[in-house]
PDB file of C-alpha atoms in Angstrom:
ATOM      1  CA  MET A 385     -18.799  10.060   8.146  1.00 89.00           C
ATOM      2  CA  ARG A 386     -20.392  11.189   4.839  1.00 95.00           C
ATOM      3  CA  ALA A 387     -21.384   9.100   1.866  1.00 97.00           C
ATOM      4  CA  ASP A 388     -19.593  11.516  -0.423  1.00 97.00           C
ATOM      5  CA  GLU A 389     -16.272  11.351   1.344  1.00 98.00           C
ATOM      6  CA  ALA A 390     -13.758  10.282  -1.115  1.00 97.00           C
ATOM      7  CA  VAL A 391     -10.475   8.517  -0.300  1.00 97.00           C
ATOM      8  CA  PRO A 392      -7.668   6.776  -2.208  1.00 97.00           C
ATOM      9  CA  LEU A 393      -8.314   3.148  -3.095  1.00 97.00           C
ATOM     10  CA  GLY A 394      -5.207   1.750  -1.635  1.00 94.00           C
ATOM     11  CA  ARG A 395      -1.988   2.109  -3.882  1.00 91.00           C
ATOM     12  CA  THR A 396      -4.029   2.697  -7.033  1.00 95.00           C
ATOM     13  CA  GLY A 397      -4.708   6.142  -8.414  1.00 93.00           C
ATOM     14  CA  LEU A 398      -8.381   5.671  -8.049  1.00 97.00           C
ATOM     15  CA  ARG A 399     -10.622   7.384  -5.434  1.00 97.00           C
ATOM     16  CA  VAL A 400     -13.712   6.004  -3.989  1.00 98.00           C
ATOM     17  CA  THR A 401     -16.470   7.273  -1.898  1.00 98.00           C
ATOM     18  CA  ARG A 402     -16.973   5.814   1.550  1.00 98.00           C
ATOM     19  CA  LEU A 403     -20.358   4.588   0.499  1.00 98.00           C
ATOM     20  CA  GLY A 404     -20.812   2.491  -2.470  1.00 98.00           C
ATOM     21  CA  LEU A 405     -23.987   1.045  -4.107  1.00 98.00           C
ATOM     22  CA  GLY A 406     -24.187  -2.705  -4.766  1.00 98.00           C
ATOM     23  CA  LEU A 407     -26.123  -3.409  -7.863  1.00 98.00           C
ATOM     24  CA  ALA A 408     -27.142  -6.997  -7.157  1.00 97.00           C
ATOM     25  CA  SER A 409     -30.639  -5.885  -5.982  1.00 95.00           C
ATOM     26  CA  LEU A 410     -31.118  -4.105  -9.301  1.00 96.00           C
ATOM     27  CA  GLY A 411     -30.399  -7.387 -11.219  1.00 97.00           C
ATOM     28  CA  GLY A 412     -33.519  -8.926  -9.293  1.00 96.00           C
ATOM     29  CA  LEU A 413     -31.786 -10.358  -6.202  1.00 93.00           C
ATOM     30  CA  PHE A 414     -34.784 -11.968  -4.264  1.00 89.00           C
ATOM     31  CA  ALA A 415     -37.552  -9.747  -5.858  1.00 92.00           C
ATOM     32  CA  PRO A 416     -37.907  -8.144  -9.166  1.00 95.00           C
ATOM     33  CA  VAL A 417     -36.962  -4.459  -9.824  1.00 96.00           C
ATOM     34  CA  SER A 418     -38.195  -2.478 -12.851  1.00 96.00           C
ATOM     35  CA  ASP A 419     -35.967  -0.510 -15.181  1.00 96.00           C
ATOM     36  CA  ARG A 420     -37.463   2.681 -13.929  1.00 97.00           C
ATOM     37  CA  ASP A 421     -36.825   1.934 -10.336  1.00 97.00           C
ATOM     38  CA  ALA A 422     -33.373   0.751 -11.086  1.00 97.00           C
ATOM     39  CA  ALA A 423     -32.555   4.025 -12.809  1.00 97.00           C
ATOM     40  CA  LEU A 424     -34.147   6.121  -9.932  1.00 98.00           C
ATOM     41  CA  THR A 425     -32.125   4.282  -7.403  1.00 98.00           C
ATOM     42  CA  VAL A 426     -28.815   4.919  -9.065  1.00 98.00           C
ATOM     43  CA  ASP A 427     -29.933   8.572  -9.565  1.00 98.00           C
ATOM     44  CA  ARG A 428     -30.594   8.916  -5.911  1.00 98.00           C
ATOM     45  CA  ALA A 429     -27.242   7.375  -5.060  1.00 98.00           C
ATOM     46  CA  TRP A 430     -25.618  10.035  -7.208  1.00 98.00           C
ATOM     47  CA  ASP A 431     -27.735  12.751  -5.494  1.00 98.00           C
ATOM     48  CA  VAL A 432     -26.582  11.870  -2.171  1.00 98.00           C
ATOM     49  CA  GLY A 433     -22.711  11.821  -3.293  1.00 98.00           C
ATOM     50  CA  VAL A 434     -22.248   8.073  -3.986  1.00 98.00           C
ATOM     51  CA  ARG A 435     -19.682   7.609  -6.725  1.00 98.00           C
ATOM     52  CA  LEU A 436     -18.748   3.994  -6.165  1.00 98.00           C
ATOM     53  CA  PHE A 437     -20.927   1.360  -7.956  1.00 98.00           C
ATOM     54  CA  ASP A 438     -20.441  -2.450  -7.998  1.00 98.00           C
ATOM     55  CA  THR A 439     -21.968  -4.909 -10.433  1.00 98.00           C
ATOM     56  CA  ALA A 440     -21.358  -8.281 -11.998  1.00 98.00           C
ATOM     57  CA  PRO A 441     -22.257 -10.339 -15.093  1.00 98.00           C
ATOM     58  CA  VAL A 442     -24.039 -12.861 -12.919  1.00 98.00           C
ATOM     59  CA  TYR A 443     -26.304 -10.321 -11.164  1.00 98.00           C
ATOM     60  CA  GLY A 444     -29.589 -10.834 -12.990  1.00 98.00           C
ATOM     61  CA  TYR A 445     -27.595 -12.646 -15.823  1.00 98.00           C
ATOM     62  CA  GLY A 446     -26.361  -9.409 -17.446  1.00 98.00           C
ATOM     63  CA  ARG A 447     -29.354  -7.339 -16.315  1.00 97.00           C
ATOM     64  CA  SER A 448     -27.624  -5.470 -13.615  1.00 98.00           C
ATOM     65  CA  GLU A 449     -24.740  -4.376 -15.811  1.00 98.00           C
ATOM     66  CA  ARG A 450     -27.160  -3.225 -18.547  1.00 98.00           C
ATOM     67  CA  ARG A 451     -28.980  -1.177 -16.034  1.00 98.00           C
ATOM     68  CA  ALA A 452     -25.800   0.336 -14.490  1.00 98.00           C
ATOM     69  CA  GLY A 453     -24.559   1.264 -18.003  1.00 97.00           C
ATOM     70  CA  ALA A 454     -27.917   2.926 -18.755  1.00 97.00           C
ATOM     71  CA  ALA A 455     -28.176   4.846 -15.486  1.00 97.00           C
ATOM     72  CA  LEU A 456     -24.673   6.122 -15.568  1.00 97.00           C
ATOM     73  CA  ALA A 457     -24.546   6.957 -19.229  1.00 95.00           C
ATOM     74  CA  GLY A 458     -23.941  10.677 -19.773  1.00 87.00           C
ATOM     75  CA  ARG A 459     -21.977  11.112 -16.497  1.00 94.00           C
ATOM     76  CA  PRO A 460     -18.184  11.687 -17.113  1.00 89.00           C
ATOM     77  CA  ALA A 461     -16.411   8.392 -16.364  1.00 81.00           C
ATOM     78  CA  GLY A 462     -13.843  10.137 -14.432  1.00 90.00           C
ATOM     79  CA  GLN A 463     -16.379  11.162 -11.677  1.00 95.00           C
ATOM     80  CA  TYR A 464     -17.336   7.688 -10.494  1.00 98.00           C
ATOM     81  CA  THR A 465     -15.665   4.342  -9.836  1.00 98.00           C
ATOM     82  CA  LEU A 466     -17.285   1.232 -11.496  1.00 98.00           C
ATOM     83  CA  CYS A 467     -16.536  -2.300 -10.433  1.00 98.00           C
ATOM     84  CA  THR A 468     -17.590  -5.513 -12.177  1.00 98.00           C
ATOM     85  CA  LYS A 469     -16.262  -9.041 -12.072  1.00 98.00           C
ATOM     86  CA  VAL A 470     -15.071 -11.961 -14.033  1.00 98.00           C
ATOM     87  CA  GLY A 471     -15.367 -15.753 -13.581  1.00 98.00           C
ATOM     88  CA  ARG A 472     -18.843 -16.439 -15.031  1.00 98.00           C
ATOM     89  CA  LEU A 473     -19.759 -15.946 -18.715  1.00 98.00           C
ATOM     90  CA  ILE A 474     -23.563 -15.346 -19.450  1.00 98.00           C
ATOM     91  CA  VAL A 475     -24.209 -17.500 -22.416  1.00 98.00           C
ATOM     92  CA  PRO A 476     -27.235 -19.061 -24.106  1.00 97.00           C
ATOM     93  CA  GLY A 477     -28.168 -22.241 -22.155  1.00 96.00           C
ATOM     94  CA  GLY A 478     -25.751 -21.520 -19.317  1.00 97.00           C
ATOM     95  CA  THR A 479     -26.429 -24.066 -16.702  1.00 95.00           C
ATOM     96  CA  ASP A 480     -24.581 -22.736 -13.536  1.00 96.00           C
ATOM     97  CA  THR A 481     -27.825 -20.986 -12.484  1.00 95.00           C
ATOM     98  CA  GLN A 482     -28.579 -19.423  -9.212  1.00 94.00           C
ATOM     99  CA  PRO A 483     -32.068 -19.835  -7.513  1.00 93.00           C
ATOM    100  CA  PHE A 484     -32.319 -16.241  -6.010  1.00 92.00           C
ATOM    101  CA  TRP A 485     -32.757 -14.070  -9.097  1.00 96.00           C
ATOM    102  CA  ALA A 486     -36.255 -13.173  -9.378  1.00 94.00           C
ATOM    103  CA  ASP A 487     -36.882 -12.859 -13.135  1.00 91.00           C
ATOM    104  CA  PRO A 488     -33.754 -13.479 -15.063  1.00 93.00           C
ATOM    105  CA  PRO A 489     -33.697 -12.954 -18.809  1.00 95.00           C
ATOM    106  CA  PRO A 490     -35.027 -16.118 -20.601  1.00 95.00           C
ATOM    107  CA  GLY A 491     -32.737 -18.259 -22.592  1.00 96.00           C
ATOM    108  CA  VAL A 492     -29.337 -17.316 -20.953  1.00 97.00           C
ATOM    109  CA  GLY A 493     -27.404 -18.393 -17.865  1.00 97.00           C
ATOM    110  CA  PRO A 494     -24.050 -18.230 -16.283  1.00 98.00           C
ATOM    111  CA  ARG A 495     -21.206 -20.570 -17.092  1.00 98.00           C
ATOM    112  CA  ARG A 496     -18.022 -20.542 -14.887  1.00 98.00           C
ATOM    113  CA  ASP A 497     -14.969 -19.794 -16.625  1.00 98.00           C
ATOM    114  CA  TYR A 498     -11.740 -18.500 -15.073  1.00 98.00           C
ATOM    115  CA  SER A 499      -9.474 -19.357 -18.023  1.00 98.00           C
ATOM    116  CA  TYR A 500      -7.385 -16.485 -19.662  1.00 98.00           C
ATOM    117  CA  ALA A 501      -9.621 -16.579 -22.699  1.00 98.00           C
ATOM    118  CA  GLY A 502     -12.836 -16.733 -20.715  1.00 98.00           C
ATOM    119  CA  VAL A 503     -11.862 -13.649 -18.664  1.00 98.00           C
ATOM    120  CA  MET A 504     -10.942 -11.582 -21.766  1.00 98.00           C
ATOM    121  CA  ARG A 505     -14.440 -12.547 -23.310  1.00 98.00           C
ATOM    122  CA  SER A 506     -16.056 -11.674 -20.044  1.00 98.00           C
ATOM    123  CA  VAL A 507     -14.506  -8.176 -19.955  1.00 98.00           C
ATOM    124  CA  GLU A 508     -15.531  -7.673 -23.571  1.00 98.00           C
ATOM    125  CA  ASP A 509     -19.225  -8.798 -22.906  1.00 98.00           C
ATOM    126  CA  SER A 510     -19.219  -6.498 -19.865  1.00 98.00           C
ATOM    127  CA  LEU A 511     -18.062  -3.467 -21.526  1.00 98.00           C
ATOM    128  CA  GLU A 512     -20.761  -3.981 -24.226  1.00 98.00           C
ATOM    129  CA  ARG A 513     -23.473  -4.420 -21.563  1.00 98.00           C
ATOM    130  CA  LEU A 514     -22.204  -1.271 -19.644  1.00 98.00           C
ATOM    131  CA  GLY A 515     -21.483   0.809 -22.715  1.00 97.00           C
ATOM    132  CA  LEU A 516     -17.966   1.757 -21.581  1.00 95.00           C
ATOM    133  CA  ASP A 517     -14.367   1.398 -23.039  1.00 94.00           C
ATOM    134  CA  ARG A 518     -12.743   0.797 -19.639  1.00 95.00           C
ATOM    135  CA  ILE A 519     -13.381  -0.764 -16.362  1.00 97.00           C
ATOM    136  CA  ASP A 520     -12.198   0.960 -13.192  1.00 98.00           C
ATOM    137  CA  VAL A 521     -11.948  -1.984 -10.720  1.00 98.00           C
ATOM    138  CA  LEU A 522     -12.196  -5.689 -12.017  1.00 98.00           C
ATOM    139  CA  HIS A 523     -12.899  -8.411  -9.427  1.00 98.00           C
ATOM    140  CA  VAL A 524     -12.162 -12.060  -9.865  1.00 98.00           C
ATOM    141  CA  HIS A 525     -15.620 -13.273  -8.601  1.00 98.00           C
ATOM    142  CA  ASP A 526     -15.710 -16.165  -6.099  1.00 98.00           C
ATOM    143  CA  PRO A 527     -12.211 -17.539  -6.837  1.00 98.00           C
ATOM    144  CA  ASP A 528     -12.959 -20.637  -4.746  1.00 98.00           C
ATOM    145  CA  GLU A 529     -15.252 -21.876  -7.597  1.00 97.00           C
ATOM    146  CA  ASP A 530     -11.838 -22.766  -9.406  1.00 98.00           C
ATOM    147  CA  PHE A 531      -8.996 -21.511  -7.377  1.00 98.00           C
ATOM    148  CA  PRO A 532      -6.037 -23.001  -9.456  1.00 98.00           C
ATOM    149  CA  ALA A 533      -7.435 -21.142 -12.637  1.00 98.00           C
ATOM    150  CA  ALA A 534      -8.395 -18.083 -10.653  1.00 98.00           C
ATOM    151  CA  VAL A 535      -5.105 -17.415  -9.030  1.00 98.00           C
ATOM    152  CA  SER A 536      -3.251 -18.094 -12.236  1.00 98.00           C
ATOM    153  CA  ASP A 537      -5.076 -17.701 -15.535  1.00 98.00           C
ATOM    154  CA  ALA A 538      -7.593 -15.210 -14.413  1.00 98.00           C
ATOM    155  CA  TYR A 539      -5.106 -13.123 -12.584  1.00 98.00           C
ATOM    156  CA  ARG A 540      -2.677 -13.116 -15.504  1.00 98.00           C
ATOM    157  CA  ALA A 541      -5.561 -11.783 -17.700  1.00 98.00           C
ATOM    158  CA  LEU A 542      -6.312  -9.029 -15.217  1.00 98.00           C
ATOM    159  CA  ALA A 543      -2.739  -8.123 -14.638  1.00 98.00           C
ATOM    160  CA  GLU A 544      -2.230  -7.791 -18.428  1.00 98.00           C
ATOM    161  CA  LEU A 545      -5.437  -5.535 -18.551  1.00 98.00           C
ATOM    162  CA  ARG A 546      -4.101  -3.382 -15.675  1.00 98.00           C
ATOM    163  CA  ALA A 547      -0.722  -3.007 -17.315  1.00 97.00           C
ATOM    164  CA  ARG A 548      -2.189  -1.615 -20.558  1.00 96.00           C
ATOM    165  CA  GLY A 549      -4.624   0.613 -18.819  1.00 96.00           C
ATOM    166  CA  ALA A 550      -7.793  -1.130 -19.766  1.00 96.00           C
ATOM    167  CA  VAL A 551      -8.462  -1.787 -16.099  1.00 98.00           C
ATOM    168  CA  GLY A 552      -7.756   0.632 -13.288  1.00 97.00           C
ATOM    169  CA  ALA A 553      -7.331  -1.924 -10.359  1.00 98.00           C
ATOM    170  CA  VAL A 554      -7.388  -5.660  -9.975  1.00 98.00           C
ATOM    171  CA  SER A 555      -9.416  -7.150  -7.192  1.00 98.00           C
ATOM    172  CA  ILE A 556     -11.069 -10.211  -5.939  1.00 98.00           C
ATOM    173  CA  GLY A 557     -14.542 -10.519  -4.774  1.00 98.00           C
ATOM    174  CA  VAL A 558     -15.106 -12.968  -2.098  1.00 98.00           C
ATOM    175  CA  ASN A 559     -17.545 -14.496   0.517  1.00 96.00           C
ATOM    176  CA  HIS A 560     -14.975 -16.384   2.307  1.00 96.00           C
ATOM    177  CA  ALA A 561     -12.242 -14.525   4.044  1.00 98.00           C
ATOM    178  CA  PRO A 562      -9.608 -17.488   4.220  1.00 98.00           C
ATOM    179  CA  VAL A 563     -10.034 -17.776   0.464  1.00 98.00           C
ATOM    180  CA  ALA A 564      -9.047 -14.099   0.017  1.00 98.00           C
ATOM    181  CA  ALA A 565      -6.112 -14.565   2.340  1.00 98.00           C
ATOM    182  CA  ARG A 566      -4.867 -17.630   0.401  1.00 98.00           C
ATOM    183  CA  TYR A 567      -5.303 -15.883  -2.845  1.00 98.00           C
ATOM    184  CA  LEU A 568      -3.231 -12.899  -1.747  1.00 98.00           C
ATOM    185  CA  ARG A 569      -0.435 -15.313  -0.539  1.00 98.00           C
ATOM    186  CA  GLU A 570      -0.183 -17.470  -3.546  1.00 98.00           C
ATOM    187  CA  VAL A 571      -0.970 -15.038  -6.530  1.00 98.00           C
ATOM    188  CA  ALA A 572       2.019 -13.794  -8.443  1.00 97.00           C
ATOM    189  CA  ALA A 573       3.496 -10.287  -7.661  1.00 96.00           C
ATOM    190  CA  PRO A 574       2.376  -7.701  -7.451  1.00 96.00           C
ATOM    191  CA  GLY A 575      -1.084  -9.143  -6.863  1.00 97.00           C
ATOM    192  CA  PRO A 576      -4.452  -7.604  -6.408  1.00 98.00           C
ATOM    193  CA  ASP A 577      -4.885  -3.829  -5.632  1.00 98.00           C
ATOM    194  CA  CYS A 578      -8.020  -4.480  -3.419  1.00 98.00           C
ATOM    195  CA  VAL A 579     -10.361  -7.112  -2.025  1.00 98.00           C
ATOM    196  CA  MET A 580     -14.147  -6.934  -1.858  1.00 98.00           C
ATOM    197  CA  LEU A 581     -15.186  -8.989   1.218  1.00 98.00           C
ATOM    198  CA  ALA A 582     -18.938  -9.866   1.500  1.00 97.00           C
ATOM    199  CA  GLY A 583     -20.581 -10.851   4.746  1.00 94.00           C
ATOM    200  CA  ARG A 584     -17.327 -11.549   6.634  1.00 96.00           C
ATOM    201  CA  TYR A 585     -16.667  -8.312   8.464  1.00 97.00           C
ATOM    202  CA  ASN A 586     -19.803  -7.014  10.079  1.00 96.00           C
ATOM    203  CA  LEU A 587     -21.492  -6.926  13.563  1.00 96.00           C
ATOM    204  CA  LEU A 588     -22.394 -10.587  13.364  1.00 94.00           C
ATOM    205  CA  ASP A 589     -19.381 -12.006  11.466  1.00 94.00           C
ATOM    206  CA  ARG A 590     -15.893 -10.730  12.060  1.00 95.00           C
ATOM    207  CA  SER A 591     -13.971 -13.772  10.514  1.00 96.00           C
ATOM    208  CA  GLY A 592     -12.317 -11.204   8.130  1.00 98.00           C
ATOM    209  CA  LEU A 593     -10.231  -9.970  11.060  1.00 97.00           C
ATOM    210  CA  ASP A 594      -8.732 -13.388  11.800  1.00 96.00           C
ATOM    211  CA  GLU A 595      -6.243 -13.093   9.040  1.00 98.00           C
ATOM    212  CA  LEU A 596      -7.459 -11.207   5.938  1.00 98.00           C
ATOM    213  CA  LEU A 597      -7.566  -7.603   7.245  1.00 98.00           C
ATOM    214  CA  PRO A 598      -4.328  -7.643   8.941  1.00 98.00           C
ATOM    215  CA  LEU A 599      -2.737  -9.218   5.623  1.00 98.00           C
ATOM    216  CA  CYS A 600      -4.295  -6.506   3.607  1.00 98.00           C
ATOM    217  CA  ALA A 601      -3.092  -3.800   5.905  1.00 97.00           C
ATOM    218  CA  ALA A 602       0.504  -5.282   5.544  1.00 97.00           C
ATOM    219  CA  LYS A 603       0.424  -5.521   1.927  1.00 96.00           C
ATOM    220  CA  GLY A 604      -1.435  -2.123   1.170  1.00 97.00           C
ATOM    221  CA  VAL A 605      -4.340  -3.852  -0.274  1.00 98.00           C
ATOM    222  CA  ALA A 606      -7.644  -1.746   0.076  1.00 98.00           C
ATOM    223  CA  VAL A 607     -10.727  -3.383   1.302  1.00 98.00           C
ATOM    224  CA  MET A 608     -14.231  -2.776   0.269  1.00 98.00           C
ATOM    225  CA  VAL A 609     -16.694  -4.384   2.772  1.00 98.00           C
ATOM    226  CA  ALA A 610     -20.179  -5.700   1.609  1.00 97.00           C
ATOM    227  CA  GLY A 611     -22.894  -7.588   3.475  1.00 94.00           C
ATOM    228  CA  VAL A 612     -22.865  -5.359   6.432  1.00 95.00           C
ATOM    229  CA  TYR A 613     -26.356  -6.026   7.222  1.00 92.00           C
ATOM    230  CA  GLN A 614     -25.762  -9.949   7.110  1.00 84.00           C
ATOM    231  CA  SER A 615     -28.168 -10.371   4.235  1.00 74.00           C
ATOM    232  CA  GLY A 616     -30.767  -7.941   5.958  1.00 76.00           C
ATOM    233  CA  LEU A 617     -30.723  -9.615   9.429  1.00 81.00           C
ATOM    234  CA  LEU A 618     -29.511  -6.349  11.081  1.00 85.00           C
ATOM    235  CA  ALA A 619     -31.878  -4.339   8.981  1.00 81.00           C
ATOM    236  CA  ASP A 620     -35.189  -6.342   9.402  1.00 71.00           C
ATOM    237  CA  PRO A 621     -34.964  -9.786  10.934  1.00 63.00           C
ATOM    238  CA  ARG A 622     -38.656 -10.517  10.719  1.00 60.00           C
ATOM    239  CA  PRO A 623     -39.695 -13.832   9.292  1.00 56.00           C
ATOM    240  CA  GLY A 624     -40.558 -13.404   5.449  1.00 52.00           C
ATOM    241  CA  MET A 625     -38.254 -10.531   4.915  1.00 51.00           C
ATOM    242  CA  PRO A 626     -35.823 -10.962   1.894  1.00 46.00           C
ATOM    243  CA  HIS A 627     -32.698 -11.697   4.037  1.00 48.00           C
ATOM    244  CA  GLY A 628     -31.702 -14.963   2.152  1.00 54.00           C
ATOM    245  CA  TYR A 629     -32.294 -17.205   5.284  1.00 60.00           C
ATOM    246  CA  SER A 630     -35.033 -19.700   5.012  1.00 64.00           C
ATOM    247  CA  THR A 631     -34.421 -20.488   8.792  1.00 73.00           C
ATOM    248  CA  VAL A 632     -32.157 -18.345  10.924  1.00 76.00           C
ATOM    249  CA  PRO A 633     -29.990 -20.474  13.135  1.00 79.00           C
ATOM    250  CA  GLU A 634     -30.812 -20.236  16.854  1.00 84.00           C
ATOM    251  CA  ALA A 635     -27.335 -19.023  17.883  1.00 85.00           C
ATOM    252  CA  LEU A 636     -27.443 -16.373  15.181  1.00 85.00           C
ATOM    253  CA  ALA A 637     -30.930 -15.245  15.997  1.00 85.00           C
ATOM    254  CA  GLY A 638     -29.729 -14.645  19.666  1.00 91.00           C
ATOM    255  CA  ARG A 639     -26.896 -12.516  18.611  1.00 91.00           C
ATOM    256  CA  VAL A 640     -29.181 -10.472  16.099  1.00 91.00           C
ATOM    257  CA  ALA A 641     -31.685  -9.855  19.021  1.00 92.00           C
ATOM    258  CA  ALA A 642     -28.984  -8.893  21.342  1.00 95.00           C
ATOM    259  CA  TRP A 643     -27.733  -6.269  18.917  1.00 96.00           C
ATOM    260  CA  HIS A 644     -31.128  -4.927  18.215  1.00 94.00           C
ATOM    261  CA  ALA A 645     -31.668  -4.751  22.130  1.00 96.00           C
ATOM    262  CA  LEU A 646     -28.426  -2.762  22.666  1.00 97.00           C
ATOM    263  CA  CYS A 647     -29.323  -0.424  19.741  1.00 96.00           C
ATOM    264  CA  ARG A 648     -32.744   0.379  21.251  1.00 96.00           C
ATOM    265  CA  ASP A 649     -31.089   0.936  24.689  1.00 96.00           C
ATOM    266  CA  HIS A 650     -28.676   3.554  23.220  1.00 97.00           C
ATOM    267  CA  GLY A 651     -30.958   5.212  20.622  1.00 97.00           C
ATOM    268  CA  VAL A 652     -28.796   3.914  17.800  1.00 97.00           C
ATOM    269  CA  PRO A 653     -30.479   2.513  14.639  1.00 96.00           C
ATOM    270  CA  PRO A 654     -29.075  -1.061  13.999  1.00 95.00           C
ATOM    271  CA  THR A 655     -28.351  -0.094  10.325  1.00 96.00           C
ATOM    272  CA  ALA A 656     -26.205   2.921  11.473  1.00 97.00           C
ATOM    273  CA  ALA A 657     -24.106   0.644  13.723  1.00 97.00           C
ATOM    274  CA  ALA A 658     -23.760  -1.898  11.008  1.00 97.00           C
ATOM    275  CA  VAL A 659     -22.762   0.470   8.185  1.00 98.00           C
ATOM    276  CA  GLN A 660     -20.267   2.296  10.270  1.00 98.00           C
ATOM    277  CA  PHE A 661     -18.657  -0.621  12.099  1.00 98.00           C
ATOM    278  CA  PRO A 662     -16.137  -1.630   9.377  1.00 98.00           C
ATOM    279  CA  PHE A 663     -14.498   1.660   9.200  1.00 98.00           C
ATOM    280  CA  GLY A 664     -13.008   0.801  12.502  1.00 98.00           C
ATOM    281  CA  HIS A 665     -10.265  -1.148  10.686  1.00 98.00           C
ATOM    282  CA  ALA A 666      -7.737   1.150   8.752  1.00 96.00           C
ATOM    283  CA  ALA A 667      -7.686  -1.261   5.691  1.00 97.00           C
ATOM    284  CA  VAL A 668     -11.334  -0.556   4.934  1.00 98.00           C
ATOM    285  CA  THR A 669     -11.915   2.210   2.380  1.00 98.00           C
ATOM    286  CA  SER A 670     -15.560   1.744   1.698  1.00 98.00           C
ATOM    287  CA  VAL A 671     -18.786  -0.053   2.501  1.00 98.00           C
ATOM    288  CA  VAL A 672     -20.823  -1.243  -0.487  1.00 98.00           C
ATOM    289  CA  VAL A 673     -24.654  -1.636   0.376  1.00 97.00           C
ATOM    290  CA  GLY A 674     -27.205  -2.959  -1.879  1.00 95.00           C
ATOM    291  CA  ALA A 675     -30.530  -1.009  -2.498  1.00 95.00           C
ATOM    292  CA  ARG A 676     -33.551  -1.533  -4.637  1.00 94.00           C
ATOM    293  CA  THR A 677     -35.381   1.722  -4.004  1.00 96.00           C
ATOM    294  CA  PRO A 678     -34.216   5.408  -3.921  1.00 97.00           C
ATOM    295  CA  ASP A 679     -35.439   5.579  -0.313  1.00 97.00           C
ATOM    296  CA  GLU A 680     -33.194   2.746   0.770  1.00 96.00           C
ATOM    297  CA  VAL A 681     -30.262   4.591  -0.648  1.00 97.00           C
ATOM    298  CA  GLU A 682     -31.081   7.814   1.079  1.00 97.00           C
ATOM    299  CA  ASP A 683     -31.565   5.936   4.294  1.00 96.00           C
ATOM    300  CA  THR A 684     -28.259   4.176   4.168  1.00 97.00           C
ATOM    301  CA  ALA A 685     -26.540   7.647   3.540  1.00 98.00           C
ATOM    302  CA  ARG A 686     -28.294   8.911   6.518  1.00 97.00           C
ATOM    303  CA  MET A 687     -27.311   6.050   8.636  1.00 97.00           C
ATOM    304  CA  LEU A 688     -23.728   6.383   7.733  1.00 98.00           C
ATOM    305  CA  ALA A 689     -23.791   9.940   8.998  1.00 97.00           C
ATOM    306  CA  HIS A 690     -25.863   9.075  12.251  1.00 97.00           C
ATOM    307  CA  PRO A 691     -23.995   9.750  15.497  1.00 96.00           C
ATOM    308  CA  VAL A 692     -22.868   6.527  17.176  1.00 97.00           C
ATOM    309  CA  PRO A 693     -21.296   7.445  20.496  1.00 96.00           C
ATOM    310  CA  PRO A 694     -18.287   5.730  21.979  1.00 96.00           C
ATOM    311  CA  ALA A 695     -20.415   4.508  24.911  1.00 97.00           C
ATOM    312  CA  PHE A 696     -22.385   2.224  22.418  1.00 98.00           C
ATOM    313  CA  TRP A 697     -19.227   0.456  21.201  1.00 97.00           C
ATOM    314  CA  ALA A 698     -18.055   0.185  24.962  1.00 97.00           C
ATOM    315  CA  ALA A 699     -21.348  -1.356  26.014  1.00 97.00           C
ATOM    316  CA  ALA A 700     -21.062  -3.713  22.988  1.00 97.00           C
ATOM    317  CA  ARG A 701     -17.785  -4.881  24.438  1.00 96.00           C
ATOM    318  CA  ALA A 702     -19.175  -5.121  27.930  1.00 96.00           C
ATOM    319  CA  ALA A 703     -22.111  -7.265  26.681  1.00 96.00           C
ATOM    320  CA  GLY A 704     -19.743  -9.733  24.940  1.00 96.00           C
ATOM    321  CA  LEU A 705     -20.956  -8.668  21.506  1.00 96.00           C
ATOM    322  CA  LEU A 706     -17.484  -7.346  20.425  1.00 96.00           C
ATOM    323  CA  PRO A 707     -14.320  -8.951  21.692  1.00 92.00           C
ATOM    324  CA  PRO A 708     -11.697  -6.705  23.085  1.00 88.00           C
ATOM    325  CA  GLY A 709      -9.414  -6.644  20.120  1.00 89.00           C
ATOM    326  CA  VAL A 710     -11.988  -5.688  17.508  1.00 96.00           C
ATOM    327  CA  PRO A 711     -11.265  -2.085  16.325  1.00 97.00           C
ATOM    328  CA  VAL A 712     -14.371   0.259  16.396  1.00 97.00           C
ATOM    329  CA  PRO A 713     -14.948   3.522  14.380  1.00 96.00           C
ATOM    330  CA  ALA A 714     -13.400   6.726  16.016  1.00 88.00           C
ATOM    331  CA  SER A 715     -16.133   9.058  17.345  1.00 70.00           C
TER     332      SER A 715
END
């Protein structure tokens, strides 16, 4: 599979590349990133064929969106797909702060707001930071933060924007698969066009398969999968690496070690297995992976194309790392 392979985004008229670049890291996730390195990272993604980019207002409190807009400026909007999110406004003195942004801009912070007016203001603010007049994919970010408003007021705003062409596709961005499934069941028709699922469909956590992915397949809702490295544990599980775990639970550490051992036995890089695994499910259109340097982008593109033989997946089943019913990528 190639990073630049483009496929339809579900029932929308959009097309997305198999590999997307998540821009949280360029907002300063866990460690600071310079403006120059952010621009070079997006440039390298473009060079390897990535045309799907995902950001959010809360990523670095506006910094990720501004850097995305600057890096993509001058490139024809029709040649790439840009996603951003609603649900948090970036305002002076915003108090809903998050501890993992390394060097957020001073004096501002996020404030949760899933109201109709808040969503419309969020979109206006995002367009200003991005330097665009239209958003390709707009996610309701973390709808579990205020589910009643997210499934009603926020969706009503997004559906209106979609109807008038200001937004190409409506989506939700979630960390919990049951929340997404509930959203798809309860939202007014026609509902979201796609879902971004982070950290819940990968080699270590397949809870997305319990209900959400079959539901998406039945409804024709496209799925973008993020968090395939389980916060970095499948890339580099060593203590001190920026994987978001202060202490890795013992059971999880055991499964991480087992996957790394299996990969060594079969000569398959763990990141290759991780980035390719979600494509075993037909509802998955893209995998979105974060990067903070050009080399990380290039490495991910190479891992997506790295051969992973059927024998590897068969061995994973035999070792009990994959249950029998979990789909795996075709060779």
